[in-house]
Amino acid sequence: MTGPSSLLERRARLLGPNVSTFYDEPVHIVKGEGVWLWDADGRKYLDCYNNVPHVGHCNPRVVEAISRQAATLNTHTRYLHEGILEYVERLTGTFDDPLSTAILTCTGSEANDVALRMAEAVTGRRGIIASDFTYHGNTSLVSQLSRSNVPGVGNSDWVRFVPAPDSYRPLGGEAGMAHARAFADAVGEQIEALKKTEHGFAGLILCPFFVNEGFPALPEGWLKPAIDVVRREGGIFIADEVQPGFGRIGSHMWGHQRQAIVPDVVTLGKPMANGHPVGGVVTSPDIMSAFRNSFRYFNTFGGNPVSCAAAMAVLEELEDKDLVSNARAVGDYAQARLRDLAQKYDFIGDTRGSGLIFGAEMVLNPATKEPAIDFTDRVVNEMRRRGIILSKLGRHKNTLKIRPPMPFGTEHADLLFETLDDVLASTPLHHG
Ligand code: PMP
């Protein structure tokens, strides 16, 4: 038996309880191609959610690169191999100076783990500041950076939090640069607090587009006051590019470039090799030397020849198909369609995003901005029933999270928005 209920029962028995699935009716996907998915009954879904298959599900160039290298050699980085050098050269070529060296890992969590140790190696201190509504990974060390996924015994004393930016409900009530200065002040306060502890202040880690926080609309230069405070206090800035990186935001290859900031360390993951498990840390030669001289880091699978071939194929595909420009063009089109929907429906309190990460925030009342949490959940589930895969996110889980693979075109956006319009028109705001 392979029906959904029997699979759910086997999952619970074999994988343990509380292993999450998406949707009231979980989807059993058996095949993918480009921006499309098929379930076990042969039903086709438009994938408006998955960022890991960055250049499209089962992208032929990536599949071919993986199988060619797997049929030739797969070892690890203790043997000499050009694959990793060619990849790191090409990858770091997309970053600004002095970000020219990299460590390859297997996950974003490992990349952030390494980044925290780099902060320690460079500053000799341990204290880290993060946003209070983020996720940076699942290792024992980096799970400390999440308050939404608090470890059983609570967060450690070396981690301090600042309020995640929210452009719809900005800190202190003012948007734009006033909000930016309030954020920088909050970072400054936490630095002072850390300096009073044995940990001291080592660095600030943020997603430069605050994707998990709900991708607030922040003007260019918004992050600069906070980063200035960090540098003045001798800390480093770690940009977690796991979500916005590799051109997703359309305007730039990296989220920090949109903010005109050069981070000290950048961490990468999810889309990096289209589903083959690859993560990475990019930094300057100085920070890399400090780290390499402090720790003897080796990662058995990180940077293996097959992973490098898969990751290289992603960069080639992005460039050959001009997928970053596509993300920008389709993203602009999507923003216009979102604004049209917001004109039509009062319960859309805010629309935002950039490139192929976009969404709308649902409220029960636009004056009070009370989040329409259940409504958003019902919309997401109804979209799934109509064959459109998307989700929700943010502090109140009332923002639609639309983040499709990069080959997503305007024809796909049309199907998405026509269906969404229909679902918004037929889903009651208040549940009866
Ligand atoms: N950083 C961010 C911003 C993430 O969203 C995630 C995963 N959702 C991670 C790090 C961790 O990546 P991984 O699951 O590959 O360890």
XYZ file of C-alpha atoms and ligand atoms in Angstrom:
448
model
C 0.000 0.000 0.000
C 1.330 3.403 -0.918
C -1.698 5.689 -0.351
C -1.185 8.845 1.744
C -2.673 7.416 4.967
C -0.585 4.270 4.840
C 2.547 6.324 4.092
C 1.773 8.588 7.047
C 1.397 5.593 9.336
C 4.706 4.064 8.097
C 6.457 7.404 8.483
C 5.358 7.741 12.095
C 6.359 4.150 12.827
C 9.741 4.324 11.081
C 10.771 7.986 11.476
C 9.169 8.767 14.828
C 6.437 11.182 15.805
C 6.219 14.893 15.007
C 7.969 14.690 11.615
C 6.247 17.553 9.854
C 4.506 17.499 6.477
C 3.045 20.355 4.462
C -0.747 20.767 4.124
C -3.816 19.201 5.742
C -3.639 16.642 2.925
C 0.106 15.925 2.491
C 1.297 15.583 -1.103
C 2.990 12.384 -2.286
C 5.253 13.593 -5.063
C 6.899 11.081 -7.356
C 8.287 13.132 -10.253
C 9.497 16.623 -11.058
C 10.482 18.563 -14.169
C 11.253 22.274 -14.373
C 8.581 24.081 -12.336
C 6.206 21.085 -12.351
C 5.607 18.232 -9.932
C 3.472 15.093 -10.269
C 1.899 13.089 -7.475
C 1.467 9.319 -7.264
C -1.951 9.560 -8.952
C -0.443 11.383 -11.930
C -1.821 14.798 -10.902
C 0.290 17.773 -11.970
C 1.166 20.659 -9.609
C 2.763 24.028 -10.299
C 5.675 24.408 -7.879
C 5.625 27.972 -6.536
C 7.516 27.084 -3.385
C 10.696 25.076 -3.765
C 13.993 26.961 -3.874
C 16.289 23.925 -3.642
C 15.663 22.826 -7.266
C 16.950 26.280 -8.147
C 17.427 25.783 -11.883
C 14.367 23.551 -12.121
C 13.442 20.064 -10.937
C 15.676 17.377 -12.471
C 17.513 19.978 -14.538
C 19.171 17.999 -17.390
C 22.517 19.862 -17.149
C 22.763 19.112 -13.415
C 21.645 15.499 -13.834
C 24.213 14.996 -16.592
C 27.039 16.622 -14.556
C 26.279 14.469 -11.515
C 26.092 11.222 -13.469
C 29.212 11.966 -15.526
C 31.312 12.723 -12.425
C 29.775 9.857 -10.395
C 30.774 7.488 -13.184
C 34.362 8.832 -13.155
C 35.491 9.476 -9.591
C 34.159 10.481 -6.192
C 36.598 10.936 -3.326
C 37.170 13.813 -0.875
C 39.256 16.944 -0.466
C 42.341 15.216 0.971
C 43.220 14.240 -2.600
C 44.068 16.861 -5.180
C 41.271 17.561 -7.650
C 40.594 20.480 -10.023
C 36.804 20.283 -9.636
C 36.690 22.125 -6.306
C 39.226 24.748 -7.416
C 37.362 25.536 -10.619
C 34.109 25.774 -8.724
C 35.427 28.008 -5.912
C 37.086 30.257 -8.493
C 33.828 30.646 -10.402
C 31.707 31.012 -7.264
C 33.902 33.636 -5.616
C 34.025 35.480 -8.959
C 30.411 36.486 -8.215
C 31.404 38.152 -4.905
C 33.034 41.509 -4.200
C 36.609 41.863 -2.914
C 38.004 40.531 -0.638
C 35.638 37.518 -0.607
C 37.812 35.125 -2.593
C 38.123 31.903 -0.564
C 35.619 29.201 0.389
C 34.977 26.063 2.408
C 32.427 23.625 1.017
C 30.081 21.799 3.375
C 27.036 19.564 2.928
C 24.389 21.786 4.524
C 23.599 25.389 5.367
C 23.690 24.462 9.057
C 27.284 23.284 8.776
C 28.165 26.463 6.886
C 26.768 28.593 9.709
C 28.536 26.413 12.258
C 31.837 27.151 10.488
C 30.966 30.870 10.253
C 30.459 31.086 14.023
C 33.818 29.458 14.561
C 35.378 31.942 12.137
C 33.951 34.771 14.269
C 35.549 33.155 17.296
C 38.888 32.616 15.529
C 39.066 36.223 14.318
C 37.897 38.033 17.440
C 38.884 35.636 20.213
C 35.349 36.157 21.542
C 32.134 34.203 21.304
C 29.060 36.427 21.686
C 26.720 36.436 18.653
C 23.686 38.563 17.839
C 20.846 37.265 15.638
C 17.307 38.326 14.738
C 14.609 37.128 17.103
C 12.600 35.440 14.370
C 15.020 33.513 12.232
C 16.379 30.068 11.515
C 20.015 29.365 10.735
C 20.102 25.578 10.994
C 19.847 22.409 13.003
C 23.229 21.645 14.608
C 23.560 21.970 18.357
C 25.551 25.202 17.902
C 23.427 26.998 15.315
C 20.069 25.913 16.725
C 20.995 28.290 19.550
C 20.444 31.128 17.085
C 16.724 30.394 16.786
C 14.075 31.451 19.221
C 11.308 29.960 17.144
C 12.893 26.550 17.589
C 14.175 26.936 21.134
C 16.276 24.071 22.438
C 14.738 22.273 25.464
C 16.997 24.006 27.954
C 16.583 27.466 26.419
C 19.006 29.647 24.468
C 22.614 29.981 25.631
C 23.936 33.140 27.196
C 26.330 33.847 24.283
C 23.422 34.480 21.892
C 21.494 37.741 22.013
C 18.538 38.758 19.877
C 17.335 41.914 18.178
C 13.787 42.407 16.882
C 13.466 41.140 13.295
C 12.653 44.027 10.967
C 9.045 44.305 9.865
C 8.314 46.932 7.219
C 4.554 46.614 7.715
C 4.797 47.138 11.468
C 8.176 48.911 11.834
C 10.028 49.218 15.129
C 9.154 52.577 16.713
C 6.298 53.008 14.198
C 8.436 54.570 11.442
C 9.522 52.883 8.216
C 12.668 53.412 6.136
C 15.876 54.795 7.625
C 14.304 55.664 11.014
C 13.515 51.953 11.297
C 17.121 51.205 10.248
C 18.523 53.432 12.987
C 16.202 51.849 15.581
C 17.498 48.451 14.447
C 21.133 49.614 14.716
C 20.424 50.934 18.244
C 18.999 47.540 19.196
C 22.179 45.863 17.872
C 24.284 48.371 19.882
C 22.357 47.550 23.075
C 22.950 43.834 22.655
C 26.656 44.426 21.978
C 26.873 46.345 25.262
C 25.066 43.518 27.054
C 27.459 40.904 25.611
C 30.513 42.975 26.521
C 29.456 42.702 30.159
C 29.654 38.898 29.971
C 32.637 36.554 29.714
C 31.708 35.960 26.032
C 32.317 39.455 24.678
C 31.043 40.391 21.209
C 32.180 38.389 18.175
C 29.611 39.100 15.455
C 26.176 39.633 14.008
C 24.521 36.988 11.797
C 21.588 37.945 9.581
C 19.889 36.920 6.373
C 20.385 40.141 4.372
C 16.890 39.841 2.885
C 15.309 38.519 6.134
C 13.490 35.834 4.162
C 12.449 33.602 7.076
C 11.341 36.698 8.968
C 8.866 37.530 6.165
C 11.068 39.423 3.645
C 10.277 42.982 4.811
C 10.618 45.744 2.186
C 13.787 47.555 3.257
C 15.399 50.354 1.240
C 18.960 50.007 -0.042
C 21.397 51.009 2.709
C 18.986 49.933 5.439
C 21.481 47.530 7.001
C 24.436 49.916 6.910
C 23.910 51.650 10.305
C 23.785 48.252 12.057
C 26.875 46.952 10.253
C 28.759 50.167 11.103
C 28.034 49.563 14.810
C 29.223 45.938 14.506
C 32.519 46.941 12.868
C 33.123 49.832 15.279
C 32.854 47.322 18.119
C 35.343 44.916 16.508
C 32.792 42.272 15.502
C 32.253 40.596 12.150
C 29.130 40.485 9.990
C 27.998 37.078 8.747
C 25.472 37.184 5.890
C 23.394 34.005 5.699
C 22.580 33.822 1.970
C 20.965 30.372 2.145
C 17.601 31.863 1.123
C 18.178 35.020 -0.973
C 21.408 33.966 -2.701
C 22.160 32.713 -6.215
C 20.096 35.450 -7.836
C 16.717 34.675 -6.312
C 15.992 38.324 -5.501
C 16.482 39.188 -9.187
C 18.164 42.557 -8.611
C 21.514 41.056 -7.521
C 23.249 37.712 -7.261
C 23.480 38.111 -3.452
C 21.159 39.720 -0.914
C 23.981 41.698 0.708
C 24.854 43.301 -2.669
C 21.404 44.852 -2.731
C 22.278 46.430 0.617
C 25.658 47.614 -0.798
C 27.467 45.805 2.007
C 30.453 43.495 1.821
C 30.073 40.997 4.675
C 33.056 39.423 6.418
C 31.643 35.924 5.979
C 28.853 34.633 3.713
C 27.099 31.292 4.183
C 25.362 29.341 1.423
C 23.178 26.266 1.076
C 19.839 25.098 -0.291
C 19.881 26.125 -4.005
C 23.624 25.683 -4.386
C 23.593 22.323 -6.200
C 19.911 21.967 -7.130
C 19.166 19.392 -4.437
C 22.506 17.633 -4.237
C 23.574 18.418 -0.625
C 26.045 21.281 -0.905
C 26.600 24.274 1.381
C 29.476 26.682 1.678
C 31.234 29.505 3.482
C 32.838 32.337 1.517
C 35.237 34.753 3.181
C 38.412 36.805 2.814
C 41.894 35.249 2.782
C 42.612 36.841 6.199
C 39.575 35.363 7.917
C 40.130 32.029 6.187
C 43.726 31.933 7.477
C 42.619 32.811 11.019
C 40.074 29.979 10.881
C 42.363 27.400 9.254
C 45.111 28.162 11.768
C 42.717 27.857 14.731
C 40.794 24.742 13.673
C 41.723 21.686 11.654
C 38.504 21.541 9.681
C 37.774 18.591 7.447
C 34.386 17.633 6.044
C 34.308 14.124 4.544
C 31.622 14.820 1.943
C 32.029 18.587 1.619
C 33.565 19.587 -1.714
C 33.677 16.086 -3.178
C 34.021 15.926 -6.973
C 30.374 14.985 -7.614
C 29.093 17.818 -5.405
C 31.378 20.289 -7.165
C 30.176 19.098 -10.585
C 26.536 19.566 -9.514
C 27.223 23.024 -8.037
C 29.176 24.094 -11.127
C 26.306 23.022 -13.379
C 23.971 25.290 -11.377
C 26.211 28.329 -11.929
C 26.512 27.488 -15.639
C 22.775 27.082 -15.999
C 22.058 30.365 -14.186
C 24.367 32.153 -16.577
C 23.449 30.375 -19.833
C 19.707 30.801 -19.321
C 20.061 34.278 -17.801
C 17.906 33.140 -14.916
C 18.710 36.090 -12.640
C 17.244 38.470 -15.251
C 14.270 36.128 -15.536
C 13.791 36.321 -11.751
C 13.818 40.100 -11.973
C 11.351 40.316 -14.885
C 8.913 37.702 -13.574
C 9.291 39.134 -10.058
C 8.310 42.620 -11.285
C 5.320 41.123 -13.083
C 4.335 39.243 -9.901
C 4.554 42.433 -7.812
C 2.152 44.145 -10.214
C -0.265 41.218 -10.013
C -0.016 41.243 -6.205
C -0.803 44.953 -6.134
C -3.886 44.317 -8.327
C -5.089 41.698 -5.860
C -4.470 44.098 -2.959
C -6.703 46.672 -4.714
C -9.431 44.107 -4.941
C -9.253 42.526 -1.482
C -9.171 44.573 1.751
C -7.728 41.675 3.684
C -4.428 41.968 1.779
C -2.633 44.336 4.130
C 0.738 44.376 2.402
C 2.453 42.966 -0.684
C 6.204 42.670 -0.981
C 9.207 40.726 -2.240
C 11.857 40.910 -4.917
C 12.524 38.623 -7.847
C 11.231 35.135 -7.204
C 10.503 35.556 -3.513
C 7.237 37.363 -3.016
C 3.985 37.283 -1.094
C 1.091 39.073 0.500
C 0.283 39.617 4.145
C -3.291 38.795 5.162
C -5.065 40.778 7.869
C -8.524 40.630 9.430
C -8.696 44.404 9.493
C -6.349 46.723 7.574
C -6.647 49.437 10.238
C -5.549 47.257 13.154
C -3.363 44.948 10.977
C -4.603 41.989 13.007
C -3.072 38.930 11.292
C -5.503 36.622 9.447
C -3.714 33.468 10.531
C -6.416 30.816 9.971
C -7.516 32.434 6.733
C -3.967 32.315 5.328
C -3.758 28.665 6.299
C -7.031 27.888 4.536
C -5.885 29.748 1.418
C -2.618 27.766 1.309
C -4.493 24.470 1.663
C -7.062 25.408 -0.979
C -4.259 26.370 -3.381
C -2.734 22.929 -2.858
C -6.120 21.331 -3.607
C -6.188 23.357 -6.836
C -2.697 22.137 -7.804
C -0.556 25.108 -6.745
C 2.237 24.460 -4.267
C 3.038 27.424 -1.991
C 3.215 28.157 1.728
C 3.122 30.851 4.408
C 5.669 32.394 6.745
C 6.503 35.258 9.067
C 6.056 35.904 12.768
C 2.281 35.510 12.476
C 2.333 32.924 9.675
C -0.062 35.163 7.746
C 2.159 35.998 4.765
C 1.992 33.917 1.606
C 5.441 32.537 0.811
C 5.915 32.205 -2.941
C 9.425 31.154 -3.918
C 9.427 29.068 -7.107
C 12.348 27.548 -9.007
C 14.187 30.153 -11.113
C 12.830 29.073 -14.560
C 9.355 30.261 -13.395
C 7.876 32.333 -16.230
C 5.028 34.849 -16.608
C 2.789 32.084 -17.998
C 3.301 30.219 -14.698
C 2.679 33.446 -12.762
C -0.607 33.862 -14.682
C -1.795 30.417 -13.609
C -0.693 31.134 -10.023
C -2.491 34.491 -9.812
C -5.656 33.386 -11.609
C -5.983 30.501 -9.170
C -5.114 32.720 -6.209
C -7.727 35.283 -7.217
C -10.328 32.519 -7.399
C -9.323 31.072 -4.030
C -9.271 34.488 -2.326
C -12.748 35.223 -3.719
C -14.198 31.936 -2.482
C -12.496 31.483 0.908
C -14.386 33.137 3.780
C -12.216 35.483 5.862
C -13.850 34.247 9.045
C -14.369 30.547 9.496
C -17.964 29.575 10.179
N 20.022 29.322 7.032
C 18.803 29.664 6.594
C 18.476 31.114 6.414
C 17.862 28.674 6.318
O 16.640 29.022 5.889
C 18.215 27.319 6.499
C 17.262 26.183 6.171
N 15.935 26.483 6.083
C 19.485 27.019 6.984
C 20.368 28.042 7.208
C 19.916 25.605 7.238
O 20.175 24.904 6.095
P 20.201 23.306 6.080
O 18.810 22.824 6.297
O 20.783 22.971 4.742
O 21.121 22.882 7.179
